[in-house]
Amino acid sequence: MLEKKIFIKTFGCQMNEYDSNRIYDSVRKLGFTKTYDQSSADCYILNTCHIRDKAKDKVYHEIGRVKKLYRDKKKPIMVIAGCVAQAENEEMIKREPYIDIILGPQSYHKVNDLLKKHIINLKQEETEFDTISKFGYFDQIKNEDSKISSFLTIQEGCDKFCNFCVVPFTRGPEYSRPFNKIISEAEQLIENGVKEITLLGQNVNAYSYLENSKEYRLSNLINYLNQYSELERIRYTTSHPRDMTDDLIDCYSSSKKLMPFVHLPIQSGSNRMLELMNRKHTVDDYLNIYERLKKINKDIEFSSDFIIGYPGETQKDFEETYDLIKKIKFINSFSFIFSPRPGTKASTLQMIEKKNAKKRLTLIQDRLFNNQKEINKSMESQIIDVLVENKMEKQNKYFGRNKYISPVIFGADDSQIGKIVKVKIHTSNQNSLFGSIHKNMKAA
Ligand code: SAM
Ligand code: SF4
Ligand code: F3S
């Protein structure tokens, strides 16, 4: 067997993070061990994201950096994985001979074979949409992830085709993994010591798996996982307003471990824009979900994604988005200026003036960031539950998250890692809360 080191640099969403971990699990069988030193790897993988502008340029820039790092050393096997690999495929090998392998997200089950072939000197490209074989392959390989909080992909791809979005082209059609395979992988994670599982999918709440005429949905997974006593917390992301079905909403009463935090992208507060974007939901649909969840538990908080300056956005449309943010005090959110993506319907539309888009983004972000600061400030002096994840590298402090996924930094000790502890919050900033363990109140 080979004795080689592999380094993976991951960009983009949580699904890429999950994929990178599974690639490590696969190549371990070939004798590759994970390294954190990016300048001494035998194989260097860039796991890329294509969601917004200059994605391709960023990849070439990264390759330039790797070339420099290895100038006086043996060149690593250079693999481009992820959504840019899918979108650009063999074009990249033609343009940049430093690349050895192009690997699309639905071909990760072929990574070991491609690496073996590479050693006999072949340039290769794999960008088939072969999701079933991919998960079939990874179901045979143990998930070794042992972080306190781990991701678990249950669904991939998207059939919704929002006019701005590249995901249906890079990840392919919607596919839901078999229910029992997800449960066995969750059991592996729990055995490894994982205390929080985030179920992942590009449209995670569209999860639907049929077996013997019974449909298994995200709600079934949540309720099933709720029974594992060693598991403390369950989360899911990213959900779509159209798939917030009654059974999922009911989970917020039935499952004690499902965290009261809903990341639900709306993109715009204007129905006209939602229609132009082909979102297939209205602002009222969204508010209805918000109100129903708040009725179940008033502590549930929302976060969202916004696209600002989508083609055709008027000042009135923008103001409607701004008003929505006033109505729903999102606990945190992502907001970006529209970026035309190759191959999508919106890429050919007339852009709004850049200056206007920038001005609107600043206004929206000021408001969102102020909300965030105020919410964090309101937690000062409170005693909150925190799941302790790890000791911080550069400080003698520990890192954990509260139920709303906000980072909490505090003094603790190693024995508390993996436990839910009570932390008294002293100070805060926009992103984080700072505190100390509340005496005599260590949770079991
Ligand atoms: N499936 C999720 C949904 O429907 O809301 C979103 C998944 S997408 C990976 C994450 C976010 O990227 C989107 O919610 C959107 O706000 C943003 N995004 C996608 N395409 C974009 C584009 N062309 N320009 C700017 N932001 C974009
Ligand atoms: Fe992209 Fe829309 Fe699918 Fe979300 S629902 S992944 S934004 S196409
Ligand atoms: Fe990016 Fe692909 Fe995720 S485009 S956001 S890495 S699905």
PDB file of N, CA and C in Angstrom, residues 152 154 179 182-187 189-190 196-199 218-235 255 257-258:
ATOM      1  N   LEU A 152     -24.362  15.390   7.861  1.00  0.00           N
ATOM      2  CA  LEU A 152     -24.763  14.125   7.253  1.00  0.00           C
ATOM      3  C   LEU A 152     -25.675  14.434   6.066  1.00  0.00           C
ATOM      4  N   ILE A 154     -28.328  13.885   3.355  1.00  0.00           N
ATOM      5  CA  ILE A 154     -29.453  12.947   3.188  1.00  0.00           C
ATOM      6  C   ILE A 154     -30.077  13.086   1.801  1.00  0.00           C
ATOM      7  N   PHE A 179     -33.591   5.679   3.628  1.00  0.00           N
ATOM      8  CA  PHE A 179     -33.769   5.996   5.054  1.00  0.00           C
ATOM      9  C   PHE A 179     -32.815   5.185   5.935  1.00  0.00           C
ATOM     10  N   ILE A 182     -29.149   6.175   5.885  1.00  0.00           N
ATOM     11  CA  ILE A 182     -28.877   7.420   6.628  1.00  0.00           C
ATOM     12  C   ILE A 182     -28.805   7.104   8.119  1.00  0.00           C
ATOM     13  N   ILE A 183     -29.739   6.260   8.575  1.00  0.00           N
ATOM     14  CA  ILE A 183     -29.740   5.919  10.001  1.00  0.00           C
ATOM     15  C   ILE A 183     -28.443   5.183  10.354  1.00  0.00           C
ATOM     16  N   SER A 184     -27.998   4.228   9.494  1.00  0.00           N
ATOM     17  CA  SER A 184     -26.741   3.540   9.874  1.00  0.00           C
ATOM     18  C   SER A 184     -25.579   4.507   9.901  1.00  0.00           C
ATOM     19  N   GLU A 185     -25.562   5.475   8.974  1.00  0.00           N
ATOM     20  CA  GLU A 185     -24.447   6.431   9.011  1.00  0.00           C
ATOM     21  C   GLU A 185     -24.539   7.309  10.262  1.00  0.00           C
ATOM     22  N   ALA A 186     -25.749   7.686  10.649  1.00  0.00           N
ATOM     23  CA  ALA A 186     -25.915   8.491  11.878  1.00  0.00           C
ATOM     24  C   ALA A 186     -25.426   7.679  13.076  1.00  0.00           C
ATOM     25  N   GLU A 187     -25.715   6.371  13.080  1.00  0.00           N
ATOM     26  CA  GLU A 187     -25.257   5.522  14.203  1.00  0.00           C
ATOM     27  C   GLU A 187     -23.733   5.486  14.268  1.00  0.00           C
ATOM     28  N   LEU A 189     -21.753   7.869  13.311  1.00  0.00           N
ATOM     29  CA  LEU A 189     -21.314   9.167  13.843  1.00  0.00           C
ATOM     30  C   LEU A 189     -21.501   9.198  15.355  1.00  0.00           C
ATOM     31  N   ILE A 190     -22.636   8.699  15.825  1.00  0.00           N
ATOM     32  CA  ILE A 190     -22.910   8.713  17.274  1.00  0.00           C
ATOM     33  C   ILE A 190     -21.872   7.845  17.998  1.00  0.00           C
ATOM     34  N   GLU A 196     -23.968  16.302  17.864  1.00  0.00           N
ATOM     35  CA  GLU A 196     -24.933  17.115  17.113  1.00  0.00           C
ATOM     36  C   GLU A 196     -24.827  16.720  15.639  1.00  0.00           C
ATOM     37  N   ILE A 197     -25.966  16.391  15.038  1.00  0.00           N
ATOM     38  CA  ILE A 197     -25.954  16.049  13.601  1.00  0.00           C
ATOM     39  C   ILE A 197     -26.778  17.081  12.850  1.00  0.00           C
ATOM     40  N   THR A 198     -26.165  17.628  11.788  1.00  0.00           N
ATOM     41  CA  THR A 198     -26.907  18.513  10.894  1.00  0.00           C
ATOM     42  C   THR A 198     -27.192  17.751   9.608  1.00  0.00           C
ATOM     43  N   LEU A 199     -28.471  17.500   9.355  1.00  0.00           N
ATOM     44  CA  LEU A 199     -28.865  16.784   8.139  1.00  0.00           C
ATOM     45  C   LEU A 199     -28.793  17.768   6.978  1.00  0.00           C
ATOM     46  N   LEU A 218     -38.244  14.092   5.846  1.00  0.00           N
ATOM     47  CA  LEU A 218     -37.291  14.647   6.810  1.00  0.00           C
ATOM     48  C   LEU A 218     -37.824  14.496   8.237  1.00  0.00           C
ATOM     49  N   SER A 219     -39.135  14.680   8.403  1.00  0.00           N
ATOM     50  CA  SER A 219     -39.735  14.569   9.743  1.00  0.00           C
ATOM     51  C   SER A 219     -39.494  13.171  10.326  1.00  0.00           C
ATOM     52  N   ASN A 220     -39.578  12.112   9.472  1.00  0.00           N
ATOM     53  CA  ASN A 220     -39.338  10.750   9.976  1.00  0.00           C
ATOM     54  C   ASN A 220     -37.900  10.601  10.455  1.00  0.00           C
ATOM     55  N   LEU A 221     -36.979  11.193   9.713  1.00  0.00           N
ATOM     56  CA  LEU A 221     -35.564  11.116  10.121  1.00  0.00           C
ATOM     57  C   LEU A 221     -35.358  11.827  11.454  1.00  0.00           C
ATOM     58  N   ILE A 222     -35.936  13.015  11.585  1.00  0.00           N
ATOM     59  CA  ILE A 222     -35.750  13.787  12.824  1.00  0.00           C
ATOM     60  C   ILE A 222     -36.332  13.010  14.004  1.00  0.00           C
ATOM     61  N   ASN A 223     -37.548  12.513  13.842  1.00  0.00           N
ATOM     62  CA  ASN A 223     -38.185  11.804  14.967  1.00  0.00           C
ATOM     63  C   ASN A 223     -37.429  10.526  15.312  1.00  0.00           C
ATOM     64  N   TYR A 224     -36.871   9.862  14.295  1.00  0.00           N
ATOM     65  CA  TYR A 224     -36.107   8.634  14.559  1.00  0.00           C
ATOM     66  C   TYR A 224     -34.819   8.965  15.323  1.00  0.00           C
ATOM     67  N   LEU A 225     -34.105   9.966  14.838  1.00  0.00           N
ATOM     68  CA  LEU A 225     -32.824  10.328  15.477  1.00  0.00           C
ATOM     69  C   LEU A 225     -33.036  10.854  16.899  1.00  0.00           C
ATOM     70  N   ASN A 226     -34.197  11.417  17.125  1.00  0.00           N
ATOM     71  CA  ASN A 226     -34.513  11.958  18.448  1.00  0.00           C
ATOM     72  C   ASN A 226     -34.395  10.894  19.553  1.00  0.00           C
ATOM     73  N   GLN A 227     -34.527   9.607  19.168  1.00  0.00           N
ATOM     74  CA  GLN A 227     -34.526   8.537  20.182  1.00  0.00           C
ATOM     75  C   GLN A 227     -33.136   8.190  20.711  1.00  0.00           C
ATOM     76  N   TYR A 228     -32.070   8.579  20.000  1.00  0.00           N
ATOM     77  CA  TYR A 228     -30.720   8.162  20.424  1.00  0.00           C
ATOM     78  C   TYR A 228     -30.275   8.988  21.631  1.00  0.00           C
ATOM     79  N   SER A 229     -30.114   8.322  22.769  1.00  0.00           N
ATOM     80  CA  SER A 229     -29.856   9.087  23.995  1.00  0.00           C
ATOM     81  C   SER A 229     -28.514   9.814  23.930  1.00  0.00           C
ATOM     82  N   GLU A 230     -27.523   9.254  23.211  1.00  0.00           N
ATOM     83  CA  GLU A 230     -26.197   9.905  23.187  1.00  0.00           C
ATOM     84  C   GLU A 230     -26.184  11.139  22.287  1.00  0.00           C
ATOM     85  N   LEU A 231     -27.194  11.269  21.437  1.00  0.00           N
ATOM     86  CA  LEU A 231     -27.235  12.439  20.540  1.00  0.00           C
ATOM     87  C   LEU A 231     -27.956  13.581  21.252  1.00  0.00           C
ATOM     88  N   GLU A 232     -27.322  14.772  21.239  1.00  0.00           N
ATOM     89  CA  GLU A 232     -27.899  15.898  21.985  1.00  0.00           C
ATOM     90  C   GLU A 232     -28.755  16.815  21.115  1.00  0.00           C
ATOM     91  N   ARG A 233     -28.272  17.038  19.875  1.00  0.00           N
ATOM     92  CA  ARG A 233     -28.937  18.058  19.071  1.00  0.00           C
ATOM     93  C   ARG A 233     -29.100  17.611  17.617  1.00  0.00           C
ATOM     94  N   ILE A 234     -30.207  18.054  17.013  1.00  0.00           N
ATOM     95  CA  ILE A 234     -30.454  17.778  15.586  1.00  0.00           C
ATOM     96  C   ILE A 234     -30.731  19.112  14.890  1.00  0.00           C
ATOM     97  N   ARG A 235     -30.107  19.274  13.722  1.00  0.00           N
ATOM     98  CA  ARG A 235     -30.378  20.451  12.893  1.00  0.00           C
ATOM     99  C   ARG A 235     -30.547  19.978  11.449  1.00  0.00           C
ATOM    100  N   SER A 255     -40.079  16.799  18.718  1.00  0.00           N
ATOM    101  CA  SER A 255     -38.671  16.455  18.929  1.00  0.00           C
ATOM    102  C   SER A 255     -37.988  17.477  19.841  1.00  0.00           C
ATOM    103  N   LYS A 257     -34.920  17.395  20.620  1.00  0.00           N
ATOM    104  CA  LYS A 257     -33.525  17.636  20.207  1.00  0.00           C
ATOM    105  C   LYS A 257     -33.411  18.523  18.974  1.00  0.00           C
ATOM    106  N   LEU A 258     -34.538  18.739  18.282  1.00  0.00           N
ATOM    107  CA  LEU A 258     -34.499  19.613  17.110  1.00  0.00           C
ATOM    108  C   LEU A 258     -34.347  21.048  17.600  1.00  0.00           C
TER     109      LEU A 258
END
